[in-house]
PDB file of C-alpha atoms and ligand atoms in Angstrom:
ATOM      1  CA  UNK S   1    -244.862 -64.261-289.883  1.00  0.00           C
ATOM      2  CA  UNK S   2    -242.320 -66.939-289.292  1.00  0.00           C
ATOM      3  CA  UNK S   3    -239.796 -66.413-292.055  1.00  0.00           C
ATOM      4  CA  UNK S   4    -237.624 -69.212-293.190  1.00  0.00           C
ATOM      5  CA  UNK S   5    -235.489 -69.480-296.270  1.00  0.00           C
ATOM      6  CA  UNK S   6    -232.898 -71.879-297.540  1.00  0.00           C
ATOM      7  CA  UNK S   7    -230.429 -69.013-297.847  1.00  0.00           C
ATOM      8  CA  UNK S   8    -229.936 -68.821-294.090  1.00  0.00           C
ATOM      9  CA  UNK S   9    -230.482 -65.107-293.616  1.00  0.00           C
ATOM     10  CA  UNK S  10    -228.513 -63.591-290.767  1.00  0.00           C
ATOM     11  CA  UNK S  11    -230.819 -61.244-288.823  1.00  0.00           C
ATOM     12  CA  UNK S  12    -227.817 -59.323-287.486  1.00  0.00           C
ATOM     13  CA  UNK S  13    -226.653 -58.537-291.017  1.00  0.00           C
ATOM     14  CA  UNK S  14    -230.181 -57.650-292.060  1.00  0.00           C
ATOM     15  CA  UNK S  15    -230.620 -55.324-289.067  1.00  0.00           C
ATOM     16  CA  UNK S  16    -227.477 -53.417-290.110  1.00  0.00           C
ATOM     17  CA  UNK S  17    -229.374 -52.468-293.276  1.00  0.00           C
ATOM     18  CA  UNK S  18    -226.242 -51.394-295.076  1.00  0.00           C
ATOM     19  CA  UNK S  19    -226.427 -53.848-297.942  1.00  0.00           C
ATOM     20  CA  UNK S  20    -227.305 -52.246-301.296  1.00  0.00           C
ATOM     21  CA  UNK S  21    -230.772 -52.873-302.726  1.00  0.00           C
ATOM     22  CA  UNK S  22    -231.921 -52.812-306.337  1.00  0.00           C
ATOM     23  CA  UNK S  23    -235.715 -52.507-306.476  1.00  0.00           C
ATOM     24  CA  UNK S  24    -237.694 -53.623-309.533  1.00  0.00           C
ATOM     25  CA  UNK S  25    -241.360 -52.634-309.355  1.00  0.00           C
ATOM     26  CA  UNK S  26    -244.013 -52.935-312.009  1.00  0.00           C
ATOM     27  CA  UNK S  27    -247.300 -54.553-313.042  1.00  0.00           C
ATOM     28  CA  UNK S  28    -247.840 -58.287-313.456  1.00  0.00           C
ATOM     29  CA  UNK S  29    -246.314 -59.753-316.591  1.00  0.00           C
ATOM     30  CA  UNK S  30    -243.846 -56.929-317.147  1.00  0.00           C
ATOM     31  CA  UNK S  31    -241.050 -59.494-316.926  1.00  0.00           C
ATOM     32  CA  UNK S  32    -240.048 -58.337-313.440  1.00  0.00           C
ATOM     33  CA  UNK S  33    -239.714 -61.820-311.980  1.00  0.00           C
ATOM     34  CA  UNK S  34    -237.469 -63.219-314.709  1.00  0.00           C
ATOM     35  CA  UNK S  35    -235.432 -60.013-315.005  1.00  0.00           C
ATOM     36  CA  UNK S  36    -234.997 -59.750-311.221  1.00  0.00           C
ATOM     37  CA  UNK S  37    -233.850 -63.345-310.868  1.00  0.00           C
ATOM     38  CA  UNK S  38    -231.372 -63.024-313.739  1.00  0.00           C
ATOM     39  CA  UNK S  39    -230.023 -59.723-312.420  1.00  0.00           C
ATOM     40  CA  UNK S  40    -229.685 -61.139-308.871  1.00  0.00           C
ATOM     41  CA  UNK S  41    -227.848 -64.153-310.260  1.00  0.00           C
ATOM     42  CA  UNK S  42    -225.502 -62.017-312.384  1.00  0.00           C
ATOM     43  CA  UNK S  43    -224.717 -59.748-309.425  1.00  0.00           C
ATOM     44  CA  UNK S  44    -224.439 -62.610-306.929  1.00  0.00           C
ATOM     45  CA  UNK S  45    -227.058 -60.881-304.746  1.00  0.00           C
ATOM     46  CA  UNK S  46    -230.033 -62.244-302.811  1.00  0.00           C
ATOM     47  CA  UNK S  47    -233.489 -62.123-304.353  1.00  0.00           C
ATOM     48  CA  UNK S  48    -236.867 -61.229-302.835  1.00  0.00           C
ATOM     49  CA  UNK S  49    -240.034 -62.079-304.756  1.00  0.00           C
ATOM     50  CA  UNK S  50    -242.447 -60.048-302.616  1.00  0.00           C
ATOM     51  CA  UNK S  51    -245.417 -61.028-304.791  1.00  0.00           C
ATOM     52  CA  UNK S  52    -244.861 -64.647-303.731  1.00  0.00           C
ATOM     53  CA  UNK S  53    -245.321 -63.583-300.090  1.00  0.00           C
ATOM     54  CA  UNK S  54    -248.699 -61.969-300.873  1.00  0.00           C
ATOM     55  CA  UNK S  55    -249.693 -64.978-302.961  1.00  0.00           C
ATOM     56  CA  UNK S  56    -248.671 -67.343-300.137  1.00  0.00           C
ATOM     57  CA  UNK S  57    -250.725 -65.428-297.571  1.00  0.00           C
ATOM     58  CA  UNK S  58    -253.729 -65.375-299.935  1.00  0.00           C
ATOM     59  CA  UNK S  59    -253.408 -69.117-300.380  1.00  0.00           C
ATOM     60  CA  UNK S  60    -252.962 -69.828-296.662  1.00  0.00           C
ATOM     61  CA  UNK S  61    -256.026 -67.678-295.912  1.00  0.00           C
ATOM     62  CA  UNK S  62    -258.036 -69.584-298.529  1.00  0.00           C
ATOM     63  CA  UNK S  63    -256.896 -72.911-297.015  1.00  0.00           C
ATOM     64  CA  UNK S  64    -258.155 -71.681-293.639  1.00  0.00           C
ATOM     65  CA  UNK S  65    -261.409 -70.523-295.283  1.00  0.00           C
ATOM     66  CA  UNK S  66    -260.836 -66.973-294.074  1.00  0.00           C
ATOM     67  CA  UNK S  67    -262.937 -64.268-295.711  1.00  0.00           C
ATOM     68  CA  UNK S  68    -260.368 -62.407-297.848  1.00  0.00           C
ATOM     69  CA  UNK S  69    -262.146 -59.115-297.215  1.00  0.00           C
ATOM     70  CA  UNK S  70    -261.575 -59.481-293.442  1.00  0.00           C
ATOM     71  CA  UNK S  71    -258.357 -57.424-293.077  1.00  0.00           C
ATOM     72  CA  UNK S  72    -257.621 -58.324-289.452  1.00  0.00           C
ATOM     73  CA  UNK S  73    -258.234 -62.050-289.908  1.00  0.00           C
ATOM     74  CA  UNK S  74    -255.992 -62.165-292.997  1.00  0.00           C
ATOM     75  CA  UNK S  75    -253.284 -60.143-291.200  1.00  0.00           C
ATOM     76  CA  UNK S  76    -253.379 -62.632-288.304  1.00  0.00           C
ATOM     77  CA  UNK S  77    -253.067 -65.426-290.848  1.00  0.00           C
ATOM     78  CA  UNK S  78    -250.042 -63.624-292.409  1.00  0.00           C
ATOM     79  CA  UNK S  79    -248.387 -63.532-288.981  1.00  0.00           C
ATOM     80  CA  UNK S  80    -248.633 -67.287-288.483  1.00  0.00           C
ATOM     81  CA  UNK S  81    -247.908 -68.422-292.037  1.00  0.00           C
ATOM     82  CA  UNK S  82    -244.507 -70.035-292.573  1.00  0.00           C
ATOM     83  CA  UNK S  83    -243.115 -69.347-296.054  1.00  0.00           C
ATOM     84  CA  UNK S  84    -239.926 -70.962-297.278  1.00  0.00           C
ATOM     85  CA  UNK S  85    -238.134 -70.328-300.569  1.00  0.00           C
ATOM     86  CA  UNK S  86    -236.007 -73.140-301.819  1.00  0.00           C
ATOM     87  CA  UNK S  87    -233.727 -72.452-304.740  1.00  0.00           C
ATOM     88  CA  UNK S  88    -230.139 -72.253-305.916  1.00  0.00           C
ATOM     89  CA  UNK S  89    -230.415 -68.767-307.446  1.00  0.00           C
ATOM     90  CA  UNK S  90    -231.114 -70.130-310.926  1.00  0.00           C
ATOM     91  CA  UNK S  91    -234.622 -70.779-312.223  1.00  0.00           C
ATOM     92  CA  UNK S  92    -237.776 -70.289-310.195  1.00  0.00           C
ATOM     93  CA  UNK S  93    -237.384 -71.259-306.547  1.00  0.00           C
ATOM     94  CA  UNK S  94    -239.809 -73.686-304.951  1.00  0.00           C
ATOM     95  CA  UNK S  95    -242.119 -72.067-302.418  1.00  0.00           C
ATOM     96  CA  UNK S  96    -243.333 -73.965-299.362  1.00  0.00           C
ATOM     97  CA  UNK S  97    -246.330 -72.615-297.483  1.00  0.00           C
ATOM     98  CA  UNK S  98    -246.937 -74.084-294.023  1.00  0.00           C
ATOM     99  CA  UNK S  99    -244.901 -77.119-295.002  1.00  0.00           C
ATOM    100  CA  UNK S 100    -246.685 -77.739-298.342  1.00  0.00           C
ATOM    101  CA  UNK S 101    -245.050 -77.312-301.753  1.00  0.00           C
ATOM    102  CA  UNK S 102    -247.259 -74.550-303.193  1.00  0.00           C
ATOM    103  CA  UNK S 103    -244.997 -73.592-306.131  1.00  0.00           C
ATOM    104  CA  UNK S 104    -247.446 -74.548-308.872  1.00  0.00           C
ATOM    105  CA  UNK S 105    -250.577 -73.273-307.136  1.00  0.00           C
ATOM    106  CA  UNK S 106    -248.969 -69.905-306.421  1.00  0.00           C
ATOM    107  CA  UNK S 107    -248.404 -69.175-310.122  1.00  0.00           C
ATOM    108  CA  UNK S 108    -252.087 -69.591-310.988  1.00  0.00           C
ATOM    109  CA  UNK S 109    -254.115 -66.491-311.840  1.00  0.00           C
ATOM    110  CA  UNK S 110    -256.507 -67.282-308.954  1.00  0.00           C
ATOM    111  CA  UNK S 111    -253.583 -66.959-306.501  1.00  0.00           C
ATOM    112  CA  UNK S 112    -252.617 -63.646-308.154  1.00  0.00           C
ATOM    113  CA  UNK S 113    -256.143 -62.336-307.786  1.00  0.00           C
ATOM    114  CA  UNK S 114    -256.328 -63.436-304.120  1.00  0.00           C
ATOM    115  CA  UNK S 115    -252.934 -61.795-303.485  1.00  0.00           C
ATOM    116  CA  UNK S 116    -254.086 -58.571-305.087  1.00  0.00           C
ATOM    117  CA  UNK S 117    -257.259 -58.565-302.933  1.00  0.00           C
ATOM    118  CA  UNK S 118    -255.500 -59.141-299.601  1.00  0.00           C
ATOM    119  CA  UNK S 119    -252.638 -56.766-300.554  1.00  0.00           C
ATOM    120  CA  UNK S 120    -255.087 -53.860-300.402  1.00  0.00           C
ATOM    121  CA  UNK S 121    -255.472 -54.279-296.604  1.00  0.00           C
ATOM    122  CA  UNK S 122    -253.052 -52.061-294.627  1.00  0.00           C
ATOM    123  CA  UNK S 123    -252.748 -54.558-291.685  1.00  0.00           C
ATOM    124  CA  UNK S 124    -251.724 -57.309-294.110  1.00  0.00           C
ATOM    125  CA  UNK S 125    -249.059 -55.076-295.680  1.00  0.00           C
ATOM    126  CA  UNK S 126    -247.912 -54.168-292.164  1.00  0.00           C
ATOM    127  CA  UNK S 127    -247.629 -57.840-291.203  1.00  0.00           C
ATOM    128  CA  UNK S 128    -245.263 -58.410-294.165  1.00  0.00           C
ATOM    129  CA  UNK S 129    -243.093 -55.286-293.862  1.00  0.00           C
ATOM    130  CA  UNK S 130    -240.409 -56.527-291.444  1.00  0.00           C
ATOM    131  CA  UNK S 131    -240.196 -59.864-293.175  1.00  0.00           C
ATOM    132  CA  UNK S 132    -239.488 -58.172-296.515  1.00  0.00           C
ATOM    133  CA  UNK S 133    -236.863 -55.851-294.999  1.00  0.00           C
ATOM    134  CA  UNK S 134    -235.142 -58.817-293.337  1.00  0.00           C
ATOM    135  CA  UNK S 135    -234.082 -60.051-296.792  1.00  0.00           C
ATOM    136  CA  UNK S 136    -231.654 -57.132-297.056  1.00  0.00           C
ATOM    137  CA  UNK S 137    -228.278 -58.730-296.502  1.00  0.00           C
ATOM    138  CA  UNK S 138    -224.738 -58.589-297.904  1.00  0.00           C
ATOM    139  CA  UNK S 139    -223.611 -58.546-300.631  1.00  0.00           C
ATOM    140  CA  UNK S 140    -226.913 -57.024-301.812  1.00  0.00           C
ATOM    141  CA  UNK S 141    -230.579 -57.643-302.573  1.00  0.00           C
ATOM    142  CA  UNK S 142    -232.697 -57.486-305.702  1.00  0.00           C
ATOM    143  CA  UNK S 143    -236.313 -56.922-304.580  1.00  0.00           C
ATOM    144  CA  UNK S 144    -239.225 -57.343-306.978  1.00  0.00           C
ATOM    145  CA  UNK S 145    -242.774 -56.127-306.344  1.00  0.00           C
ATOM    146  CA  UNK S 146    -245.088 -53.127-306.446  1.00  0.00           C
ATOM    147  CA  UNK S 147    -243.827 -50.924-303.585  1.00  0.00           C
ATOM    148  CA  UNK S 148    -240.208 -52.004-303.152  1.00  0.00           C
ATOM    149  CA  UNK S 149    -238.784 -48.619-304.177  1.00  0.00           C
ATOM    150  CA  UNK S 150    -241.550 -46.488-302.678  1.00  0.00           C
ATOM    151  CA  UNK S 151    -242.371 -48.092-299.282  1.00  0.00           C
ATOM    152  CA  UNK S 152    -240.221 -51.074-298.319  1.00  0.00           C
ATOM    153  CA  UNK S 153    -236.770 -49.845-299.411  1.00  0.00           C
ATOM    154  CA  UNK S 154    -237.199 -46.098-300.079  1.00  0.00           C
ATOM    155  CA  UNK S 155    -233.448 -45.598-299.500  1.00  0.00           C
ATOM    156  CA  UNK S 156    -232.453 -48.201-302.133  1.00  0.00           C
ATOM    157  CA  UNK S 157    -229.618 -46.802-304.263  1.00  0.00           C
ATOM    158  CA  UNK S 158    -230.926 -48.454-307.440  1.00  0.00           C
ATOM    159  CA  UNK S 159    -234.569 -48.391-308.544  1.00  0.00           C
ATOM    160  CA  UNK S 160    -236.314 -49.556-311.692  1.00  0.00           C
ATOM    161  CA  UNK S 161    -239.952 -49.382-312.761  1.00  0.00           C
ATOM    162  CA  UNK S 162    -240.523 -52.033-315.409  1.00  0.00           C
ATOM    163  CA  UNK S 163    -243.643 -52.111-317.518  1.00  0.00           C
ATOM    164  CA  UNK S 164    -245.007 -53.336-320.874  1.00  0.00           C
ATOM    165  CA  UNK S 165    -248.303 -52.968-322.715  1.00  0.00           C
ATOM    166  CA  UNK S 166    -251.234 -54.949-321.227  1.00  0.00           C
ATOM    167  CA  UNK S 167    -251.515 -57.018-324.445  1.00  0.00           C
ATOM    168  CA  UNK S 168    -247.854 -57.968-324.381  1.00  0.00           C
ATOM    169  CA  UNK S 169    -248.070 -58.868-320.705  1.00  0.00           C
ATOM    170  CA  UNK S 170    -251.132 -61.035-321.316  1.00  0.00           C
ATOM    171  CA  UNK S 171    -249.326 -62.766-324.223  1.00  0.00           C
ATOM    172  CA  UNK S 172    -246.331 -63.512-321.996  1.00  0.00           C
ATOM    173  CA  UNK S 173    -248.507 -64.903-319.183  1.00  0.00           C
ATOM    174  CA  UNK S 174    -250.481 -66.967-321.700  1.00  0.00           C
ATOM    175  CA  UNK S 175    -247.253 -68.478-323.071  1.00  0.00           C
ATOM    176  CA  UNK S 176    -245.854 -69.089-319.566  1.00  0.00           C
ATOM    177  CA  UNK S 177    -249.018 -70.839-318.405  1.00  0.00           C
ATOM    178  CA  UNK S 178    -249.189 -72.916-321.594  1.00  0.00           C
ATOM    179  CA  UNK S 179    -245.613 -74.065-321.034  1.00  0.00           C
ATOM    180  CA  UNK S 180    -246.671 -75.159-317.567  1.00  0.00           C
ATOM    181  CA  UNK S 181    -249.561 -77.142-319.028  1.00  0.00           C
ATOM    182  CA  UNK S 182    -252.225 -74.702-317.812  1.00  0.00           C
ATOM    183  CA  UNK S 183    -254.759 -73.813-320.509  1.00  0.00           C
ATOM    184  CA  UNK S 184    -256.399 -70.397-320.209  1.00  0.00           C
ATOM    185  CA  UNK S 185    -258.399 -68.206-322.539  1.00  0.00           C
ATOM    186  CA  UNK S 186    -256.339 -65.224-323.783  1.00  0.00           C
ATOM    187  CA  UNK S 187    -259.178 -62.687-323.590  1.00  0.00           C
ATOM    188  CA  UNK S 188    -260.105 -63.617-320.047  1.00  0.00           C
ATOM    189  CA  UNK S 189    -256.418 -63.462-319.075  1.00  0.00           C
ATOM    190  CA  UNK S 190    -256.122 -59.966-320.564  1.00  0.00           C
ATOM    191  CA  UNK S 191    -259.248 -58.948-318.690  1.00  0.00           C
ATOM    192  CA  UNK S 192    -257.960 -60.390-315.380  1.00  0.00           C
ATOM    193  CA  UNK S 193    -254.555 -58.748-315.788  1.00  0.00           C
ATOM    194  CA  UNK S 194    -256.098 -55.347-316.552  1.00  0.00           C
ATOM    195  CA  UNK S 195    -258.472 -55.643-313.573  1.00  0.00           C
ATOM    196  CA  UNK S 196    -255.609 -56.601-311.259  1.00  0.00           C
ATOM    197  CA  UNK S 197    -253.470 -53.660-312.490  1.00  0.00           C
ATOM    198  CA  UNK S 198    -256.353 -51.308-311.920  1.00  0.00           C
ATOM    199  CA  UNK S 199    -256.856 -52.596-308.349  1.00  0.00           C
ATOM    200  CA  UNK S 200    -253.093 -52.503-307.535  1.00  0.00           C
ATOM    201  CA  UNK S 201    -252.675 -48.980-308.926  1.00  0.00           C
ATOM    202  CA  UNK S 202    -255.788 -47.452-307.402  1.00  0.00           C
ATOM    203  CA  UNK S 203    -255.623 -48.830-303.842  1.00  0.00           C
ATOM    204  CA  UNK S 204    -255.143 -46.330-301.023  1.00  0.00           C
ATOM    205  CA  UNK S 205    -252.112 -47.974-299.452  1.00  0.00           C
ATOM    206  CA  UNK S 206    -248.795 -48.514-301.281  1.00  0.00           C
ATOM    207  CA  UNK S 207    -250.311 -48.325-304.782  1.00  0.00           C
ATOM    208  CA  UNK S 208    -248.363 -49.505-307.791  1.00  0.00           C
ATOM    209  CA  UNK S 209    -246.463 -46.419-308.963  1.00  0.00           C
ATOM    210  CA  UNK S 210    -242.896 -45.580-309.921  1.00  0.00           C
ATOM    211  CA  UNK S 211    -240.634 -44.160-307.192  1.00  0.00           C
ATOM    212  CA  UNK S 212    -239.700 -40.588-308.177  1.00  0.00           C
ATOM    213  CA  UNK S 213    -236.057 -41.592-308.704  1.00  0.00           C
ATOM    214  CA  UNK S 214    -236.717 -44.892-310.508  1.00  0.00           C
ATOM    215  CA  UNK S 215    -235.437 -45.677-313.984  1.00  0.00           C
ATOM    216  CA  UNK S 216    -238.584 -46.182-316.113  1.00  0.00           C
ATOM    217  CA  UNK S 217    -238.180 -49.105-318.521  1.00  0.00           C
ATOM    218  CA  UNK S 218    -240.789 -50.277-321.037  1.00  0.00           C
ATOM    219  CA  UNK S 219    -240.032 -53.872-322.029  1.00  0.00           C
ATOM    220  CA  UNK S 220    -242.597 -53.989-324.892  1.00  0.00           C
ATOM    221  CA  UNK S 221    -240.816 -55.439-327.926  1.00  0.00           C
ATOM    222  CA  UNK S 222    -237.542 -55.909-326.040  1.00  0.00           C
ATOM    223  CA  UNK S 223    -235.924 -59.216-325.211  1.00  0.00           C
ATOM    224  CA  UNK S 224    -235.373 -60.248-321.591  1.00  0.00           C
ATOM    225  CA  UNK S 225    -231.599 -60.182-322.248  1.00  0.00           C
ATOM    226  CA  UNK S 226    -231.752 -56.556-323.392  1.00  0.00           C
ATOM    227  CA  UNK S 227    -233.723 -55.510-320.329  1.00  0.00           C
ATOM    228  CA  UNK S 228    -231.356 -57.388-318.014  1.00  0.00           C
ATOM    229  CA  UNK S 229    -228.347 -55.577-319.531  1.00  0.00           C
ATOM    230  CA  UNK S 230    -230.079 -52.232-319.104  1.00  0.00           C
ATOM    231  CA  UNK S 231    -230.789 -52.924-315.427  1.00  0.00           C
ATOM    232  CA  UNK S 232    -227.326 -54.334-314.720  1.00  0.00           C
ATOM    233  CA  UNK S 233    -225.754 -51.172-316.105  1.00  0.00           C
ATOM    234  CA  UNK S 234    -227.162 -49.290-313.085  1.00  0.00           C
ATOM    235  CA  UNK S 235    -224.880 -51.142-310.672  1.00  0.00           C
ATOM    236  CA  UNK S 236    -221.196 -50.142-310.645  1.00  0.00           C
ATOM    237  CA  UNK S 237    -218.708 -52.904-311.540  1.00  0.00           C
ATOM    238  CA  UNK S 238    -217.175 -52.684-308.071  1.00  0.00           C
ATOM    239  CA  UNK S 239    -220.435 -53.887-306.494  1.00  0.00           C
ATOM    240  CA  UNK S 240    -220.920 -56.872-308.777  1.00  0.00           C
ATOM    241  CA  UNK S 241    -219.897 -60.487-308.321  1.00  0.00           C
ATOM    242  CA  UNK S 242    -216.163 -60.777-309.208  1.00  0.00           C
TER     243      UNK S 242
HETATM  244  O1   DC G 301    -245.908 -59.862-308.530  1.00  0.00           O
HETATM  245  P1   DC G 301    -247.096 -60.815-308.396  1.00  0.00           P
HETATM  246  O2   DC G 301    -247.953 -60.887-309.616  1.00  0.00           O
HETATM  247  O3   DC G 301    -246.656 -62.168-307.926  1.00  0.00           O
HETATM  248  O4   DC G 301    -247.995 -60.174-307.207  1.00  0.00           O
HETATM  249  C1   DC G 301    -249.248 -60.710-306.867  1.00  0.00           C
HETATM  250  C2   DC G 301    -250.114 -59.610-306.224  1.00  0.00           C
HETATM  251  O5   DC G 301    -249.551 -59.254-304.955  1.00  0.00           O
HETATM  252  C3   DC G 301    -250.212 -58.331-307.024  1.00  0.00           C
HETATM  253  O6   DC G 301    -251.359 -58.294-307.819  1.00  0.00           O
HETATM  254  C4   DC G 301    -250.275 -57.252-305.964  1.00  0.00           C
HETATM  255  C5   DC G 301    -249.662 -57.870-304.743  1.00  0.00           C
HETATM  256  N1   DC G 301    -248.344 -57.320-304.421  1.00  0.00           N
HETATM  257  C6   DC G 301    -248.310 -56.145-303.718  1.00  0.00           C
HETATM  258  O7   DC G 301    -249.342 -55.545-303.430  1.00  0.00           O
HETATM  259  N2   DC G 301    -247.118 -55.633-303.326  1.00  0.00           N
HETATM  260  C7   DC G 301    -245.977 -56.247-303.645  1.00  0.00           C
HETATM  261  N3   DC G 301    -244.805 -55.730-303.245  1.00  0.00           N
HETATM  262  C8   DC G 301    -245.995 -57.447-304.407  1.00  0.00           C
HETATM  263  C9   DC G 301    -247.206 -57.946-304.793  1.00  0.00           C
END
């Protein structure tokens, strides 16, 4: 992997690995992405959207017409894919994959399904491990994904597992996609989301599950603002943006 971000990560700082990390894991559509970005912004911390890395590798592999079930070929593709996040900390960052703006394509359900398929291969997860850990830098990192609190940052001082009912998650995705001008059938979306959850939770390596010391939050029926406040309350005032 050739990491590159607009935030100018300092590898020396990242290697020190002393910066605090707040991990937010959970299934697709739980609100993780929005909550994580808002929390990172409020704290003044960096943000890692690890799902975007898996989506980017899935997309790059598809562009190269690699068989997604070929673990070694996809892992090799992960190692040569250049992913760049481009954002100012507010709103969704743009994501560039091998020099192409893939922001829109990456949010599609097909990219999510490809990501979920390649994420089940241990060599692919291995190829992305160091890259994900390199995002840990002062003053802190909010990391969103499936295994942030269990595998990538097991020593994180703050961990959340965020979920919501499958129906509510499908409704949210449906609304999000509609706002982006993408028309999808609700029932097929619910089916795809449930199938993806099942695959992410039942895979042998780094399955979706709460870290033993994670705060379990169910966002069903709660507003994003409420959830953000709940998560922010985990971090002492002294560690927040002045
Ligand atoms: O969070 P997301 O929907 O963008 O993630 C897309 C897929 O990537 C998800 O179905 C499983 C995989 N993934 C993973 O296995 N581990 C992560 N830390 C993040 C995502």
